[in-house]
Backbone as CSV, one residue per row, in Angstrom:
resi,resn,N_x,N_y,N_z,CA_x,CA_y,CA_z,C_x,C_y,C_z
1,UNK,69.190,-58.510,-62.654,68.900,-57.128,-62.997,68.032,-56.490,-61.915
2,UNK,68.568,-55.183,-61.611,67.675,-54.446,-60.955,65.719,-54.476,-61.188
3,UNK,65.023,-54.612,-60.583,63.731,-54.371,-60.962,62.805,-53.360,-59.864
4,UNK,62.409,-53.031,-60.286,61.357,-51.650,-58.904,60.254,-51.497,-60.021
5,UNK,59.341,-52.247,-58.825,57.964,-51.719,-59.516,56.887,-50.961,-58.653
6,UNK,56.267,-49.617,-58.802,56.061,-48.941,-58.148,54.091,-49.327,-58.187
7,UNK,53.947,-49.184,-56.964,51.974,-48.755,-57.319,51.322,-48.026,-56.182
8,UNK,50.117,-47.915,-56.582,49.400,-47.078,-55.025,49.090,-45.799,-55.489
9,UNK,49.527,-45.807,-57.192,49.020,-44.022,-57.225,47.582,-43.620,-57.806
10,UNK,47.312,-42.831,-57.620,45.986,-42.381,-58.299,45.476,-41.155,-58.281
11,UNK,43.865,-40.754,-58.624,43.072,-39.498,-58.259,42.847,-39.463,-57.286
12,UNK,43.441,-38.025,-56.304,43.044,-37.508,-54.921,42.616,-36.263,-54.742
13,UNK,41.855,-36.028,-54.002,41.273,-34.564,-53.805,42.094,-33.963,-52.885
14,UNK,42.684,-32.971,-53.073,43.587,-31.883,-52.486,43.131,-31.939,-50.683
15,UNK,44.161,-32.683,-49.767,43.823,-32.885,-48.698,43.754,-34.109,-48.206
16,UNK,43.770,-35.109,-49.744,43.216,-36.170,-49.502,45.137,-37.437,-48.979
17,UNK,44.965,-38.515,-48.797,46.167,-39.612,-48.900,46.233,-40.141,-50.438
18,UNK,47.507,-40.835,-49.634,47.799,-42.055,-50.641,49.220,-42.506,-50.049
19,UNK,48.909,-43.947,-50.174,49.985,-44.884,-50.105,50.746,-45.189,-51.398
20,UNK,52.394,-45.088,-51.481,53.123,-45.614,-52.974,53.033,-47.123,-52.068
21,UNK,53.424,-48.017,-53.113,54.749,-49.099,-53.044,55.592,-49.586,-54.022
22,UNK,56.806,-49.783,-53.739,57.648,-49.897,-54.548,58.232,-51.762,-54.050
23,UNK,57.722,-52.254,-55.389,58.658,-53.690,-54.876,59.666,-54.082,-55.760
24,UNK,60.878,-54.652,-55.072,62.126,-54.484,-55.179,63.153,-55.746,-55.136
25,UNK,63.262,-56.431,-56.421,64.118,-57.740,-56.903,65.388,-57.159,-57.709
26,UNK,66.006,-58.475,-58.141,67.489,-58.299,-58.240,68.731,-57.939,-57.396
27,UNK,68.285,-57.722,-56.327,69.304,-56.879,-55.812,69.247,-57.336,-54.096
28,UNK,70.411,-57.128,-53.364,69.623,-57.267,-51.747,69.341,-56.188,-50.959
29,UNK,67.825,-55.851,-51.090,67.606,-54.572,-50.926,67.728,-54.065,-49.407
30,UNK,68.084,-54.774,-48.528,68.267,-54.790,-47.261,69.638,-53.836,-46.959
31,UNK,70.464,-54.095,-48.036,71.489,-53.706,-47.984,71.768,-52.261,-48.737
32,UNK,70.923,-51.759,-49.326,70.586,-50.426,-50.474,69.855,-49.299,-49.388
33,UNK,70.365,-48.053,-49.785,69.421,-46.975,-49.456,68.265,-46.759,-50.653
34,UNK,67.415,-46.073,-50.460,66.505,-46.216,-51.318,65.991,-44.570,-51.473
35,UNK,65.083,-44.427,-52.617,65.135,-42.924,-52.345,63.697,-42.797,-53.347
36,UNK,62.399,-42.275,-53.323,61.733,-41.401,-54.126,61.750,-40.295,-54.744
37,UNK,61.507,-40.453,-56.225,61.842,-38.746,-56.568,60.458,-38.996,-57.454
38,UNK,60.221,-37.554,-58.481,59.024,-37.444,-58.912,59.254,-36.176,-60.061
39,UNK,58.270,-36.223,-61.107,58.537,-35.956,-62.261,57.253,-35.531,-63.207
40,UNK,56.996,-34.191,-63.584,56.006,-33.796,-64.224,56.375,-33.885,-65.260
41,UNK,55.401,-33.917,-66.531,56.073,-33.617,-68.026,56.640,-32.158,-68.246
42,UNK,57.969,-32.064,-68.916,57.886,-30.817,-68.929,59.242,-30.326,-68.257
43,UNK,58.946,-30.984,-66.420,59.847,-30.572,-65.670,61.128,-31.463,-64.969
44,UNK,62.111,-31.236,-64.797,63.048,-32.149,-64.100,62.867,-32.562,-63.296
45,UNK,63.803,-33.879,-62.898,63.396,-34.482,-61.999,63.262,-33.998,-60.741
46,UNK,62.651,-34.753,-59.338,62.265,-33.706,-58.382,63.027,-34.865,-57.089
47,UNK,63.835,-34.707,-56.209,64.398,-35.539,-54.975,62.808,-35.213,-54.227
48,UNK,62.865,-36.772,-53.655,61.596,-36.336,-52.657,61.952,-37.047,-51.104
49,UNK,62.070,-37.912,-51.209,63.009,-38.175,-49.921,63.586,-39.527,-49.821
50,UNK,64.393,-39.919,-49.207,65.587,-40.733,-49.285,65.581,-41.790,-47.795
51,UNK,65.828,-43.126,-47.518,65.826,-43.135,-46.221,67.032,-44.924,-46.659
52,UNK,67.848,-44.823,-45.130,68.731,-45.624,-45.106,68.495,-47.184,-45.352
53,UNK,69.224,-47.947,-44.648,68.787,-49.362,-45.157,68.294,-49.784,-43.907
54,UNK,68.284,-49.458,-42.885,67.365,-49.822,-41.621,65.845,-48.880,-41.475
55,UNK,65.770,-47.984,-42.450,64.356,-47.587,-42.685,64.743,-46.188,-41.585
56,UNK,65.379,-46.093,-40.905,65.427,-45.039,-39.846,66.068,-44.052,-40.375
57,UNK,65.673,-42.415,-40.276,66.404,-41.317,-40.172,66.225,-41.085,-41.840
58,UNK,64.670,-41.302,-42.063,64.622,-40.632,-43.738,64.764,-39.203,-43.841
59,UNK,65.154,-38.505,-44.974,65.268,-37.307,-45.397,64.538,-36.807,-46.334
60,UNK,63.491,-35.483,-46.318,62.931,-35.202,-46.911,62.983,-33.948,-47.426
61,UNK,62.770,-33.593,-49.149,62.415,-32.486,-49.871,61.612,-31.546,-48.216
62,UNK,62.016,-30.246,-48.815,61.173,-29.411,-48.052,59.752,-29.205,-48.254
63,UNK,59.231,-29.523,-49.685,58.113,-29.227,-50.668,57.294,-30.496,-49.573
64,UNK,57.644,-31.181,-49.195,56.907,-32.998,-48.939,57.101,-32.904,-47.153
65,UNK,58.562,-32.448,-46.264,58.648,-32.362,-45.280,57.238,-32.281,-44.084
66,UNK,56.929,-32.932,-43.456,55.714,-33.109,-42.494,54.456,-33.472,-43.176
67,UNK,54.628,-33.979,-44.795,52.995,-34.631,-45.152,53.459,-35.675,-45.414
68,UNK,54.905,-36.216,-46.049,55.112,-37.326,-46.653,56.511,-37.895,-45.628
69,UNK,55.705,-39.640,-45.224,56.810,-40.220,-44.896,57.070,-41.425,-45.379
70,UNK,58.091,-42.012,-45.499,59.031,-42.917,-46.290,59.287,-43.811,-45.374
71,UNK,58.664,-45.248,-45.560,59.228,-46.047,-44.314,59.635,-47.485,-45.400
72,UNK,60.331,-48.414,-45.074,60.435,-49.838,-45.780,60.215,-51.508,-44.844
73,UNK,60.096,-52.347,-45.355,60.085,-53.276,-45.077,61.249,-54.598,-45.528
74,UNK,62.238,-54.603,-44.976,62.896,-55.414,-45.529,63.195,-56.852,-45.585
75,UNK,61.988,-57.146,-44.986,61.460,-58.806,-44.915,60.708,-58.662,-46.354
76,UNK,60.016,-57.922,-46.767,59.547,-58.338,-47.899,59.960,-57.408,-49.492
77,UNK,60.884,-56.888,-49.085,61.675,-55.855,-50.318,60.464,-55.119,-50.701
78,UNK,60.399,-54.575,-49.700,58.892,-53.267,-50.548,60.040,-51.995,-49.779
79,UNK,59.344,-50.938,-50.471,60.003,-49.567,-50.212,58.052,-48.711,-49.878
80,UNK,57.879,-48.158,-48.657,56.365,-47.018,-49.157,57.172,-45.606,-48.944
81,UNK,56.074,-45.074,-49.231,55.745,-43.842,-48.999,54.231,-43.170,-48.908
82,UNK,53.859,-42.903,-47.688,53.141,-42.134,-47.322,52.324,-40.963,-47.979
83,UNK,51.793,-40.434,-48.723,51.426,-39.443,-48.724,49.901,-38.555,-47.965
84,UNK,50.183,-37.244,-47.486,48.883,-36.891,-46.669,48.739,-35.857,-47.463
85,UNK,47.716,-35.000,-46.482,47.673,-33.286,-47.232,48.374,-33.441,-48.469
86,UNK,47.738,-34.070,-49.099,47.988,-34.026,-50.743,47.668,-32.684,-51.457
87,UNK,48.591,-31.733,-52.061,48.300,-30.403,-52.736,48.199,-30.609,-54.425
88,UNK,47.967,-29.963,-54.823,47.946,-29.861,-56.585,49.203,-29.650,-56.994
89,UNK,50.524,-29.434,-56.237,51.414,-28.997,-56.920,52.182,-30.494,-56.829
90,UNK,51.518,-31.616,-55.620,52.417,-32.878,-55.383,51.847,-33.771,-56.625
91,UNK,51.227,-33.208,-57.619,50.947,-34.338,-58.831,52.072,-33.920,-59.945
92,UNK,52.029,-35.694,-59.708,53.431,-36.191,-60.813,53.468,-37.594,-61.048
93,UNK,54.317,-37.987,-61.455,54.273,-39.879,-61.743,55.791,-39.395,-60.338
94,UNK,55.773,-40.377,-59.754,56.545,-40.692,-58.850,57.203,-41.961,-58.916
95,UNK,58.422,-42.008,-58.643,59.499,-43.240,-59.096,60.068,-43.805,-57.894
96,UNK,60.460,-45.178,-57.377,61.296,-44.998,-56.577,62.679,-45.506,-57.117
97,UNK,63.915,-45.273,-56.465,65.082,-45.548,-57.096,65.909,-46.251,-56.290
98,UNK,66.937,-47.025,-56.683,67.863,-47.905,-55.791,69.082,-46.647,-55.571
99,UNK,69.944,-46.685,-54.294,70.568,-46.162,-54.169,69.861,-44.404,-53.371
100,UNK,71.192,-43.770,-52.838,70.729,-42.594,-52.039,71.019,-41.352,-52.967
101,UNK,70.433,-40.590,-52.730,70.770,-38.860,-53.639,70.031,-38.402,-53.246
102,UNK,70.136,-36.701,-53.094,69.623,-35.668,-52.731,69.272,-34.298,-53.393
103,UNK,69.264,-34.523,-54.622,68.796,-33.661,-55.805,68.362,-34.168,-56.876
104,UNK,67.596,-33.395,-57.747,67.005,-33.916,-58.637,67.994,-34.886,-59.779
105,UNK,69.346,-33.649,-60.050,70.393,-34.181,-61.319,71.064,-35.294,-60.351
106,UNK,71.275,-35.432,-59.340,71.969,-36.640,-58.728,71.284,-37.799,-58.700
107,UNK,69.558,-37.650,-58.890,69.053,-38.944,-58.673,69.160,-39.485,-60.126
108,UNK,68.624,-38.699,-61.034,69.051,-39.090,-62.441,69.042,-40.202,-62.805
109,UNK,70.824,-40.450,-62.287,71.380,-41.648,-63.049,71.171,-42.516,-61.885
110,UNK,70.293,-42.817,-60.992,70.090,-44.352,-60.723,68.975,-45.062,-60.966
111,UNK,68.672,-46.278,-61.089,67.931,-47.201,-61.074,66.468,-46.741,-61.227
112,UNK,65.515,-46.584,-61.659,64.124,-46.447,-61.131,63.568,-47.359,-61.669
113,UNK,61.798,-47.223,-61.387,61.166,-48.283,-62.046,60.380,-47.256,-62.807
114,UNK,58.926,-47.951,-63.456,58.143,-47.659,-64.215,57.088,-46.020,-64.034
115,UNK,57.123,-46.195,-62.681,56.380,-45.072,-62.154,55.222,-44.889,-61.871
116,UNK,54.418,-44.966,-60.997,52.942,-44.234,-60.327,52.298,-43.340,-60.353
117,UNK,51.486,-43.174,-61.443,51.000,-41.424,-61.440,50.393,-41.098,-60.039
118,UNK,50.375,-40.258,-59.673,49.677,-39.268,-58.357,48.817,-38.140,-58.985
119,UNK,47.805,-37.988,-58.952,47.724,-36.745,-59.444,45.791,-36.198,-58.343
120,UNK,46.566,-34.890,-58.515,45.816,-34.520,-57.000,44.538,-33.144,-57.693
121,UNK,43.579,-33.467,-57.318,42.527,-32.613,-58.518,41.218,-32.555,-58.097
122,UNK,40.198,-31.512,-57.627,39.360,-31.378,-56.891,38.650,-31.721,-58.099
């Protein structure tokens, strides 16, 4: 069975970082694109960015574009993500998911794990 378990999230002050990680059994993740999305109560899901199975040439939400980058390790099945210039509007529980998509209703239906709150708050 698929498994993704996400951590690294927490309270940040607007401006501030944070590192996700997502670690990643069942599956050979070497061989998977991988993708973060993110999710307030309330609101649908959110694509945040996506990157191939050699870690090169990730794609990012415009909302995240130049604060957040997405890199992996596939010696040890982890997936990160970066976060910088953390704003109040980037708090959410954040997921990562097996497989690639580029919108919120497309990421949907794949795989995620449990989720990481982020939440960004002077």
């Amino acid at each position: 069975d698929v498994q993704l378990v996400e951590s690294g999230g927490g309270l940040v002050q607007p401006g501030g970082s944070l590192k996700l990680s997502c670690v990643a059994s069942g599956f050979t993740f070497s061989r998977r694109a991988m993708t973060w999305v993110r999710q307030t109560p309330g609101q649908e899901l959110e694509w945040v960015s996506t990157v191939g199975t050699d870690g090169t040439n990730a794609a990012y939400s415009d909302s995240v574009k130049g604060r957040f980058t997405m890199s992996r390790d596939n010696i040890k099945n982890t997936l990160f993500l970066q976060l910088n210039n953390l704003k109040t509007e980037d708090t959410a529980m954040y997921y990562c998911a097996q497989g690639a998509c580029y919108s919120g209703s497309a990421c949907s239906g794949l795989p995620r794990g449990q989720g990481t709150q982020v939440t960004v708050s002077s």
